Amino acid sequence: MGVNSNRVEDLPYHETTIRIPTEAMPPLEIHSVCLPPKQTTLQKLKHRLGEIFFPDNPLHRFKNQTWFTKLLLGLQFFFPIFQWGPEYNVKLLKSDIISGLTIASLAIPQGISYAKLASLPPIVGLYSSFVPPLIYSVLGSSRHLAVGPVSIASLVMGSMLSEAVSSTEEPILYLKLAFTATCFAGLFQASLGLLRLGFIIDFLSKATLIGFMAGASVIVILQQLKGLLGIVHFTTKMQFFSVMSSIFNHRGEWSWQTIVMGFIFLVFLFTTRHISKTKPKLFWVAAAAPLTSVIISTVLVFFLSSKNPHISVIGHLPKGLNPPSSNMLYFNGPFLALAIKTGIITGILSLTEGVAVGRTFAALKNYQVDGNKEMMAIGLMNICGSCSSCYVTTGSFSRSAVNYNAGAKTVVSNIIMASAVLVTLLFLMPLFYYTPNVILAAIIITAVSGLIDYQAAYRLWKVDKLDFLACMCSFFGVLFISVPLGLAIAVGVSIFKILLHVTRPNTMVLGNIPRTQTFQNLNRYREALRIPSFLILAVEAPIYFANTTYLQERILRWVREEEERIKASNESTLKCIILDMTAVTAIDTSGTDMMFELRKMLDKRSLQLVLANPVGTVMEKLQQSKTLESFGLNGVYLTVGEAVADISSAWKAQP
């Protein structure tokens, strides 16, 4: 050949082509492989950090704007209420009032119930349904997210704090730790949003959360048997065996009146939920069922109280607004580490649920939810909540679904809900005196049973066995060990899966689809054919220090197996190995060293190694490490097809 057409060019947009006719394939243009444009280290660092922390380029709206417009855009950026507020009208208000009152009917009984789940005074649940929604309505970017206490965060907080402090023997200390954990949860959440580190919560994979929520739901349901059976003395532990032994060891405390009432209302709540699922237009049936159950059961117990029916009730709840609790924050002492750990874990769980729920309903209405803004909004409302007698809150899926179905248009529905809770706190608290604990247990059981998604677990088994393993580890870890350890085990399995994919990347042998320039996996496409004297391999992962040894050994094994196959079938001698680098998105110094060593090892065996379609960053690393020089002018091609055509022509040109 007079001109080598695949020379590696240092000019980013220069390329030369030459047409080479071959008998095996139609005439093909051979393109030069270009290096990426030169950049300084500072430019590369700036670009990389921008891709990591600002993938959505949030400041693009500020370019080429006047200072006043920038000020207005800044207010809209940090306070979304300035974005939709000027366009708000009476028609939107009507929809928000209806949806706000609807979710209030669900939030009031759930707030009381979830506070009991966290071993906190029931009034704290109502406090947590008043202040946080008001803060979120100013800072949040989701139109449909309904804010308040949620079952999973309540369960985790209750189980973690109860292991060290008894809520009955040391109620003040327990309350202090709950508020402090809420404060640290908010600080952690707001920091993630401010520093744009939201990718940290991505380590809680969907498979992990499915198993965790199912295991936690089973534990919650078993714990509620205390209220459903009327047991007075019950274990505070959250392990399966402890709960079951406590149930059967206190059979003498079972109350048949409580059991009958609990069973009746459970049937009622599950029936209304089934009606709402089968007929979405009747969503309000399930939404109104908890409050209806509270009202009916309270009236029943009030009239039966004189007959001593042995049904325990909530008792006195104080009237009034949220009292300040900043003086109760616990920042020094032996339990500070426990409060921090509880805050971080509940913060991660509540943040994951809140962002996921917000994005779910945003997708249904075709608008965007900014994950980092949501993190800051949820974090700030928990920080403020910890100073106003609230515990961890986030966006609730059940309340948000009701909010969406009720026709909510903006976050004003949260303001309406908070207003309804305010009226309850100021005037209606004495009415809850005779509310039976059994009805709260029934509401919790109905709510959390929907979190057991066996169909999703079955799909995991069908699609990805490692995901199913993570799901089961999370489920059984929560069920039989403890809630935080179960979650830690599941995260560990998920990280192990990531490491497995990184350290043992997929490699495959490619063949040519006849009459095309397409090369695909031989095992996947039966029509794909091997090219005589060529072994075409593909690597489907970045090449890092963690997998270089494996890749080198695996490639040499492919070569050995190909030579044995050729020898057994008397085919043409193997001369060239083409490494398809299309899916190799990055390479480090260990990877470049491995490529250099592999090239030398194959040279000693009279085998040529060439690279096909390396991405820009990989090309740059290969050049800077001088590895590219060892490949020479015939060592790098734009595509596998061009490599085969050019090398075949070169072989034919040789005497």
XYZ file of C-alpha atoms in Angstrom:
655
model
C 0.000 0.000 0.000
C 1.343 3.433 -0.904
C -0.397 5.308 1.936
C -1.378 4.043 5.353
C -4.908 5.357 5.777
C -5.521 4.583 9.454
C -2.743 6.716 10.886
C -3.626 8.149 14.298
C -4.062 11.866 13.716
C -3.481 14.496 16.408
C -5.823 16.897 14.599
C -9.387 16.368 15.820
C -11.285 16.906 12.589
C -8.812 15.746 9.906
C -9.328 12.417 8.217
C -8.122 10.717 5.039
C -9.822 7.850 3.268
C -8.780 5.258 0.730
C -10.946 2.684 -1.020
C -9.643 -0.868 -0.912
C -11.397 -3.578 -2.922
C -11.421 -7.054 -1.391
C -12.980 -10.307 -2.478
C -14.292 -11.155 0.971
C -16.159 -7.895 1.453
C -17.445 -5.051 -0.756
C -15.213 -1.967 -1.235
C -14.864 -0.153 2.081
C -13.567 3.282 3.058
C -10.799 3.081 5.632
C -10.957 6.041 7.999
C -8.230 7.492 10.155
C -8.731 7.345 13.924
C -8.547 10.808 15.491
C -7.475 11.876 18.937
C -9.865 14.089 20.919
C -9.237 17.881 20.951
C -6.393 18.858 23.243
C -7.417 20.158 26.665
C -5.524 21.348 29.700
C -5.742 19.436 32.960
C -7.911 22.213 34.409
C -10.316 22.002 31.461
C -10.575 18.229 31.834
C -11.174 18.527 35.583
C -13.818 21.208 35.047
C -15.588 19.092 32.439
C -15.433 15.952 34.579
C -16.734 17.675 37.715
C -19.488 19.273 35.648
C -20.573 15.871 34.354
C -20.538 14.388 37.861
C -22.239 17.165 39.825
C -24.115 19.180 37.175
C -25.335 16.755 34.503
C -28.475 18.871 34.012
C -26.510 22.173 33.700
C -28.854 24.050 36.082
C -27.333 27.475 35.324
C -28.004 27.446 31.580
C -31.058 29.711 32.023
C -28.869 32.487 33.506
C -26.713 32.957 30.399
C -27.004 36.279 28.547
C -29.641 37.654 30.958
C -29.920 41.038 32.666
C -29.186 41.308 36.383
C -32.893 41.721 37.193
C -33.822 38.631 35.164
C -31.015 36.706 36.861
C -32.381 37.767 40.272
C -35.859 36.596 39.306
C -34.538 33.316 37.905
C -32.503 32.845 41.097
C -35.613 33.219 43.248
C -37.465 30.747 41.017
C -34.522 28.349 41.177
C -34.325 28.265 44.976
C -38.030 28.869 45.685
C -40.219 27.168 43.035
C -43.271 28.936 44.509
C -42.120 32.081 42.627
C -42.308 30.093 39.401
C -45.895 28.897 39.590
C -47.245 31.470 42.063
C -47.839 34.351 39.604
C -49.948 32.077 37.379
C -52.071 30.690 40.211
C -55.841 31.230 39.897
C -59.193 30.372 41.504
C -59.743 27.337 39.263
C -56.495 25.772 40.486
C -57.402 26.657 44.069
C -60.704 24.759 43.842
C -58.897 21.591 42.742
C -56.250 21.997 45.442
C -58.851 22.535 48.199
C -60.651 19.292 47.275
C -57.401 17.280 47.105
C -56.018 18.932 50.265
C -59.067 18.076 52.351
C -59.052 14.548 50.910
C -55.448 13.840 51.893
C -56.062 15.482 55.296
C -58.676 12.827 56.014
C -55.949 10.262 55.391
C -53.049 12.171 56.955
C -54.652 12.696 60.397
C -55.205 9.010 61.273
C -51.969 7.981 59.551
C -49.998 10.634 61.434
C -51.262 9.333 64.768
C -50.683 5.708 63.702
C -47.157 6.190 62.360
C -46.097 8.089 65.474
C -47.182 5.046 67.497
C -45.169 2.910 65.068
C -42.087 4.986 65.888
C -42.893 4.611 69.640
C -43.558 8.357 69.840
C -46.543 10.173 71.400
C -49.432 10.223 68.871
C -49.555 14.025 68.928
C -46.055 14.138 67.373
C -47.499 12.488 64.264
C -49.988 15.349 63.898
C -47.277 17.937 64.539
C -45.293 16.283 61.735
C -48.265 16.680 59.384
C -48.463 20.441 59.954
C -45.064 22.212 59.768
C -43.195 20.104 57.121
C -45.931 20.380 54.434
C -45.873 24.184 54.768
C -42.098 24.307 54.276
C -42.228 21.899 51.347
C -44.906 23.990 49.613
C -42.377 26.842 49.371
C -39.259 24.832 48.479
C -40.508 21.666 46.737
C -40.620 21.179 42.968
C -43.235 18.401 42.831
C -46.868 19.409 42.348
C -48.343 16.181 43.677
C -46.080 15.092 46.540
C -48.052 14.903 49.806
C -45.698 15.335 52.751
C -45.896 13.710 56.175
C -44.711 10.744 58.269
C -44.218 7.446 56.421
C -44.282 3.881 57.667
C -40.746 2.774 56.725
C -38.939 5.735 58.311
C -41.176 5.442 61.394
C -40.406 1.755 61.727
C -36.645 2.206 61.310
C -36.494 5.080 63.792
C -38.559 3.158 66.325
C -36.546 -0.042 65.990
C -33.112 1.630 66.124
C -33.831 3.919 69.065
C -35.730 1.247 71.029
C -32.655 -1.002 71.023
C -30.866 1.439 73.351
C -33.581 3.539 75.014
C -37.041 2.533 76.226
C -39.805 4.898 75.108
C -41.866 3.985 78.201
C -39.141 4.074 80.869
C -37.263 7.134 79.518
C -39.816 8.991 77.358
C -38.074 12.392 77.491
C -34.683 10.979 76.432
C -36.365 8.949 73.699
C -38.137 12.056 72.400
C -34.881 14.013 72.450
C -33.134 11.311 70.408
C -36.013 11.216 67.898
C -35.844 14.993 67.340
C -32.036 14.878 67.137
C -32.125 12.005 64.633
C -34.605 14.058 62.577
C -32.225 17.019 62.655
C -29.302 14.907 61.442
C -31.509 13.325 58.782
C -32.357 16.812 57.521
C -28.724 17.952 57.601
C -27.672 14.863 55.667
C -30.454 15.268 53.081
C -29.861 18.989 52.575
C -26.112 18.405 52.253
C -26.662 15.829 49.520
C -28.791 18.312 47.625
C -26.488 21.291 48.198
C -23.354 19.358 47.204
C -25.300 17.561 44.431
C -24.350 14.141 45.782
C -27.699 12.500 45.131
C -26.050 9.574 43.383
C -25.204 8.215 46.848
C -28.805 7.118 47.370
C -28.597 5.158 44.111
C -26.754 2.439 46.030
C -30.168 1.534 47.416
C -31.180 -0.418 44.342
C -34.788 -1.190 43.504
C -34.204 -4.857 44.352
C -32.841 -3.893 47.774
C -35.803 -1.647 48.511
C -38.334 -4.278 47.411
C -36.908 -6.799 49.865
C -36.401 -4.231 52.607
C -39.938 -2.879 52.413
C -41.428 -6.364 52.307
C -39.429 -7.507 55.344
C -40.144 -4.297 57.232
C -43.843 -4.597 56.375
C -44.023 -8.113 57.794
C -42.315 -6.938 60.997
C -44.683 -3.952 61.226
C -47.732 -6.178 60.770
C -46.507 -8.569 63.453
C -45.788 -5.661 65.797
C -49.345 -4.387 65.302
C -50.701 -7.679 66.611
C -50.085 -6.113 70.022
C -52.861 -3.611 69.397
C -54.969 -6.016 67.353
C -55.008 -8.631 70.141
C -55.125 -6.165 73.049
C -51.761 -7.249 74.540
C -50.424 -4.876 77.183
C -46.871 -6.186 77.699
C -45.034 -6.607 74.422
C -41.441 -6.794 73.192
C -39.816 -3.682 71.749
C -37.520 -5.775 69.537
C -38.099 -5.952 65.787
C -37.012 -9.548 65.100
C -39.438 -12.189 63.904
C -38.804 -14.712 66.678
C -38.929 -12.099 69.463
C -42.270 -10.776 68.236
C -43.822 -14.212 67.755
C -42.687 -15.471 71.157
C -44.063 -12.319 72.795
C -47.444 -12.876 71.113
C -47.816 -16.458 72.344
C -46.243 -15.895 75.761
C -48.918 -13.295 76.561
C -51.972 -15.216 75.432
C -53.612 -14.425 78.766
C -53.735 -10.712 77.825
C -55.664 -11.272 74.584
C -58.977 -9.384 74.550
C -61.780 -10.877 72.498
C -63.538 -7.491 72.265
C -60.409 -5.937 70.773
C -59.935 -8.861 68.379
C -63.522 -8.641 67.110
C -63.332 -4.873 66.574
C -59.917 -5.118 64.894
C -61.060 -7.889 62.548
C -64.201 -5.970 61.508
C -62.311 -2.790 60.691
C -59.529 -4.695 58.922
C -62.128 -6.230 56.626
C -63.647 -2.778 56.092
C -60.288 -1.133 55.269
C -59.134 -3.909 52.924
C -62.518 -3.890 51.170
C -62.407 -0.145 50.547
C -58.849 -0.422 49.243
C -59.894 -3.198 46.850
C -62.792 -1.060 45.588
C -60.480 1.874 44.905
C -57.991 -0.346 43.072
C -60.568 -1.964 40.823
C -62.445 1.312 40.205
C -59.965 4.234 40.146
C -62.773 6.815 40.036
C -63.711 5.692 43.551
C -60.253 6.544 44.931
C -61.925 8.616 47.659
C -63.434 5.464 49.196
C -60.039 4.197 50.350
C -58.866 7.727 51.192
C -61.807 8.368 53.510
C -61.822 4.893 55.062
C -59.151 5.490 57.773
C -60.813 8.640 59.130
C -64.224 6.998 58.894
C -62.877 4.035 60.870
C -61.438 6.359 63.518
C -64.753 8.223 63.910
C -66.926 5.092 64.071
C -64.616 3.191 66.432
C -64.238 6.234 68.703
C -68.015 6.628 68.964
C -68.423 2.880 69.674
C -65.825 2.875 72.435
C -67.273 6.065 73.943
C -70.710 4.444 74.338
C -69.245 1.106 75.479
C -66.763 2.621 77.938
C -69.237 2.422 80.815
C -69.523 -1.326 80.249
C -65.730 -1.793 80.551
C -65.083 -3.552 77.238
C -61.300 -3.924 77.881
C -60.366 -1.916 74.787
C -57.333 0.349 75.274
C -57.636 3.917 73.977
C -55.216 6.694 73.014
C -56.208 8.878 75.948
C -55.493 12.562 76.395
C -53.833 14.455 73.522
C -52.735 18.068 74.184
C -54.332 20.855 72.162
C -52.377 23.624 70.490
C -49.694 24.297 67.875
C -46.319 22.634 67.663
C -44.281 23.560 70.733
C -40.620 24.463 70.018
C -38.203 21.581 70.508
C -34.821 23.136 69.651
C -33.939 22.999 73.347
C -34.487 19.211 73.269
C -31.877 18.489 70.589
C -29.272 16.111 71.963
C -25.793 17.126 70.731
C -23.590 15.592 73.424
C -23.766 12.471 75.514
C -23.469 8.701 75.175
C -26.378 8.359 72.711
C -25.220 10.963 70.176
C -23.742 8.317 67.849
C -27.040 6.436 67.919
C -28.954 9.599 66.980
C -26.562 10.324 64.091
C -26.734 6.754 62.773
C -30.521 6.692 63.049
C -30.758 10.062 61.319
C -28.574 9.045 58.376
C -30.364 5.733 57.779
C -33.866 7.180 58.102
C -32.725 10.153 56.030
C -31.567 7.926 53.184
C -34.743 5.843 53.240
C -37.112 8.798 53.414
C -35.155 10.669 50.744
C -35.238 7.676 48.415
C -38.979 7.318 48.855
C -39.696 11.038 48.519
C -37.655 11.564 45.339
C -38.963 8.356 43.755
C -42.596 9.244 44.485
C -42.150 12.802 43.216
C -40.584 11.619 39.951
C -43.280 8.970 39.487
C -46.147 11.454 39.490
C -44.141 14.063 37.569
C -43.713 11.529 34.752
C -47.479 10.963 34.660
C -48.103 14.696 34.144
C -45.061 15.299 31.910
C -43.123 17.751 34.061
C -39.681 17.521 35.636
C -38.738 17.171 39.283
C -35.255 18.381 40.209
C -33.769 15.681 42.458
C -31.269 18.026 44.124
C -33.970 20.616 44.874
C -36.096 17.870 46.366
C -33.220 16.778 48.586
C -32.730 20.319 49.855
C -36.477 20.824 50.354
C -36.916 17.553 52.258
C -33.751 18.209 54.249
C -34.733 21.743 55.265
C -38.246 20.704 56.269
C -36.769 18.004 58.526
C -34.290 20.462 60.062
C -37.132 22.893 60.781
C -39.334 19.998 61.882
C -36.798 18.860 64.466
C -37.087 22.325 66.060
C -40.904 22.208 66.080
C -41.661 18.815 67.662
C -41.713 16.849 64.378
C -39.936 13.638 63.459
C -38.705 12.431 60.046
C -41.098 13.249 57.203
C -41.015 12.849 53.428
C -43.322 12.352 50.479
C -45.746 9.516 51.165
C -46.688 7.270 48.251
C -50.191 6.497 49.544
C -51.063 10.127 50.302
C -49.444 11.339 47.065
C -51.489 8.816 45.068
C -54.677 10.091 46.729
C -53.538 13.669 46.123
C -52.953 12.941 42.431
C -56.255 11.117 41.963
C -58.127 13.891 43.768
C -56.978 16.325 41.080
C -54.236 18.300 42.831
C -52.690 20.942 40.574
C -49.988 22.457 42.797
C -48.386 22.100 46.225
C -51.126 24.322 47.633
C -52.879 21.020 48.398
C -50.201 20.539 51.090
C -51.089 23.953 52.546
C -54.780 22.990 52.644
C -53.903 19.688 54.321
C -51.738 21.493 56.901
C -54.603 23.917 57.554
C -56.971 21.004 58.236
C -54.396 19.531 60.629
C -54.102 22.971 62.288
C -57.849 23.055 62.932
C -57.605 19.543 64.375
C -54.725 20.523 66.668
C -56.490 23.640 67.933
C -60.035 22.401 68.409
C -60.558 18.676 67.829
C -57.942 16.933 69.972
C -60.330 16.020 72.867
C -62.408 14.006 70.375
C -59.554 11.510 69.988
C -59.532 10.572 73.684
C -61.644 7.432 73.129
C -59.996 6.434 69.841
C -59.005 2.762 70.347
C -55.411 1.683 69.730
C -56.728 -1.289 67.782
C -57.998 0.987 65.007
C -54.548 2.543 64.662
C -53.071 -0.949 64.356
C -55.642 -1.824 61.676
C -54.810 1.347 59.709
C -51.074 0.596 59.859
C -51.553 -3.047 58.788
C -53.676 -1.968 55.832
C -51.182 0.697 54.783
C -47.991 -1.361 54.980
C -49.428 -4.558 53.508
C -49.419 -2.781 50.151
C -45.621 -2.546 50.378
C -45.224 -6.335 50.053
C -44.717 -6.568 46.280
C -44.367 -10.299 45.589
C -44.938 -9.722 41.862
C -41.875 -7.451 41.694
C -39.826 -10.107 43.520
C -40.953 -12.720 40.982
C -39.897 -10.409 38.122
C -36.478 -10.029 39.742
C -36.132 -13.827 39.810
C -37.036 -14.056 36.121
C -34.776 -11.200 34.995
C -31.736 -11.080 37.299
C -30.852 -13.721 39.880
C -28.313 -11.462 41.628
C -30.968 -8.776 42.074
C -33.280 -11.437 43.486
C -30.511 -12.507 45.890
C -30.122 -8.899 47.077
C -33.887 -8.705 47.522
C -34.021 -11.916 49.579
C -30.998 -10.933 51.691
C -32.728 -7.671 52.505
C -36.032 -9.401 53.267
C -34.661 -12.144 55.544
C -32.063 -9.833 57.105
C -34.776 -7.416 58.221
C -37.082 -10.243 59.273
C -34.663 -12.369 61.311
C -31.758 -10.086 62.312
C -32.694 -6.398 62.526
C -33.913 -3.582 60.332
C -30.595 -1.668 59.952
C -28.475 -4.832 59.609
C -30.876 -6.260 57.054
C -30.583 -3.082 55.035
C -26.781 -3.127 55.369
C -26.627 -6.732 54.139
C -28.755 -5.876 51.106
C -26.596 -2.842 50.256
C -23.532 -5.074 50.639
C -24.968 -7.572 48.149
C -25.753 -4.733 45.719
C -22.189 -3.392 46.005
C -20.863 -6.931 45.511
C -22.890 -7.096 42.304
C -21.305 -3.839 41.097
C -17.821 -5.130 41.943
C -18.571 -8.404 40.180
C -19.524 -6.576 36.991
C -16.425 -4.357 37.225
C -13.898 -7.071 38.065
C -15.347 -9.739 35.754
C -16.523 -7.871 32.645
C -18.197 -9.676 29.792
C -16.066 -10.693 26.792
C -17.247 -12.379 23.601
C -16.168 -13.614 20.169
C -17.658 -11.720 17.238
C -18.507 -12.945 13.736
C -19.596 -11.233 10.545
C -23.245 -11.140 9.460
C -23.012 -12.161 5.744
C -23.296 -9.355 3.156
C -23.004 -6.661 5.844
C -20.307 -4.796 7.760
C -21.937 -5.837 11.038
C -20.106 -7.991 13.591
C -22.069 -9.648 16.392
C -21.748 -12.303 19.098
C -21.316 -15.760 17.554
C -23.320 -17.402 20.338
C -26.202 -14.985 19.915
C -26.452 -14.862 16.111
C -26.282 -18.225 14.378
C -25.852 -16.614 10.943
C -22.678 -14.803 12.100
C -19.541 -16.302 10.527
C -15.930 -16.372 11.650
C -13.400 -14.561 9.461
C -10.507 -16.895 8.524
C -7.218 -16.081 10.300
C -8.976 -13.505 12.519
C -10.152 -13.691 16.128
C -12.465 -10.767 16.865
C -13.092 -10.118 20.559
C -15.250 -7.519 22.308
C -14.884 -6.193 25.853
C -18.041 -4.723 27.426
C -16.692 -2.665 30.333
C -14.139 -0.002 31.271
C -10.630 -1.393 31.769
C -9.465 -0.617 35.302
C -6.899 -1.960 37.753
C -9.594 -4.225 39.198
C -10.101 -6.211 35.993
C -6.849 -5.947 34.003
C -5.466 -9.288 35.216
C -8.751 -11.031 34.488
C -9.014 -9.495 31.001
C -5.473 -10.425 30.075
C -5.970 -14.024 31.196
C -9.381 -14.234 29.501
C -8.106 -12.857 26.170
C -5.161 -15.273 26.182
C -7.603 -18.081 26.915
C -9.756 -17.029 23.926
C -6.607 -17.126 21.774
C -5.617 -20.580 23.044
C -9.112 -21.993 22.496
C -9.255 -20.500 18.985
C -5.892 -22.041 18.080
C -7.062 -25.423 19.369
C -10.284 -25.127 17.360
C -8.362 -24.198 14.198
C -5.981 -27.089 14.678
C -8.837 -29.545 15.177
C -10.712 -28.361 12.056
C -7.644 -27.743 9.819
C -8.574 -24.124 9.109
C -6.364 -21.169 8.215
C -3.724 -20.275 10.803
C -4.658 -17.576 13.284
C -2.767 -14.375 12.452
C -4.635 -11.421 13.932
C -6.660 -10.589 17.048
C -9.006 -7.613 16.742
C -10.172 -6.118 20.025
C -13.460 -4.232 19.640
C -13.220 -1.336 22.141
C -16.645 0.185 21.439
C -17.972 -0.552 24.941
C -14.699 0.331 26.738
C -15.688 3.768 28.024
C -12.544 4.374 30.118
C -9.093 3.011 30.866
C -6.549 3.696 33.617
C -2.773 3.272 33.821
C -3.107 -0.389 34.799
C -5.246 -0.878 31.709
C -2.734 0.787 29.377
C 0.060 -1.323 30.878
C -2.013 -4.442 30.330
C -2.579 -3.512 26.661
C 1.157 -2.985 26.199
C 2.038 -6.315 27.821
C -0.670 -8.166 25.875
C 0.659 -6.729 22.622
C 4.193 -7.913 23.480
C 3.001 -11.405 24.485
C 1.061 -11.858 21.245
C 3.951 -10.499 19.174
C 6.171 -13.262 20.554
C 3.599 -15.746 19.256
C 3.587 -14.046 15.821
C 0.077 -12.754 16.367
C -0.978 -9.224 15.507
C -3.161 -7.303 17.962
C -5.202 -4.350 16.696
C -7.813 -2.139 18.339
C -11.145 -1.140 16.814
C -13.138 1.979 17.681
C -11.511 3.120 20.956
C -13.362 6.129 22.408
C -11.633 9.491 22.713
C -10.595 9.266 26.362
C -9.183 5.768 25.825
C -7.222 6.940 22.757
C -5.829 9.835 24.747
C -4.680 7.609 27.611
C -3.090 5.144 25.181
C -1.180 7.932 23.471
C -0.056 9.647 26.685
C 1.216 6.338 28.087
C 3.169 5.657 24.823
C 1.206 2.407 24.477
C -0.162 3.579 21.119
C 3.381 3.726 19.708
C 3.797 -0.005 20.272
C 0.746 -0.682 18.113
C 2.250 1.214 15.191
C 0.445 2.684 12.225
C -1.542 -0.494 11.563
C -2.712 -0.943 15.121
C -5.888 1.147 15.464
C -9.007 1.217 13.260
C -12.320 2.998 13.354
C -14.436 -0.160 12.945
C -13.958 -3.911 12.945
C -15.033 -4.067 9.298
C -12.355 -1.577 8.249
C -9.731 -3.474 10.242
C -10.615 -6.768 8.540
C -10.670 -5.200 5.070
C -7.391 -3.284 5.466
C -5.423 -6.114 7.095
C -6.729 -8.665 4.550
C -5.625 -6.365 1.702
C -2.212 -5.973 3.282
C -1.812 -9.753 3.504
C -2.732 -10.149 -0.164
C -0.282 -7.431 -1.169
C 2.567 -9.356 0.437
C 4.543 -11.705 -1.948
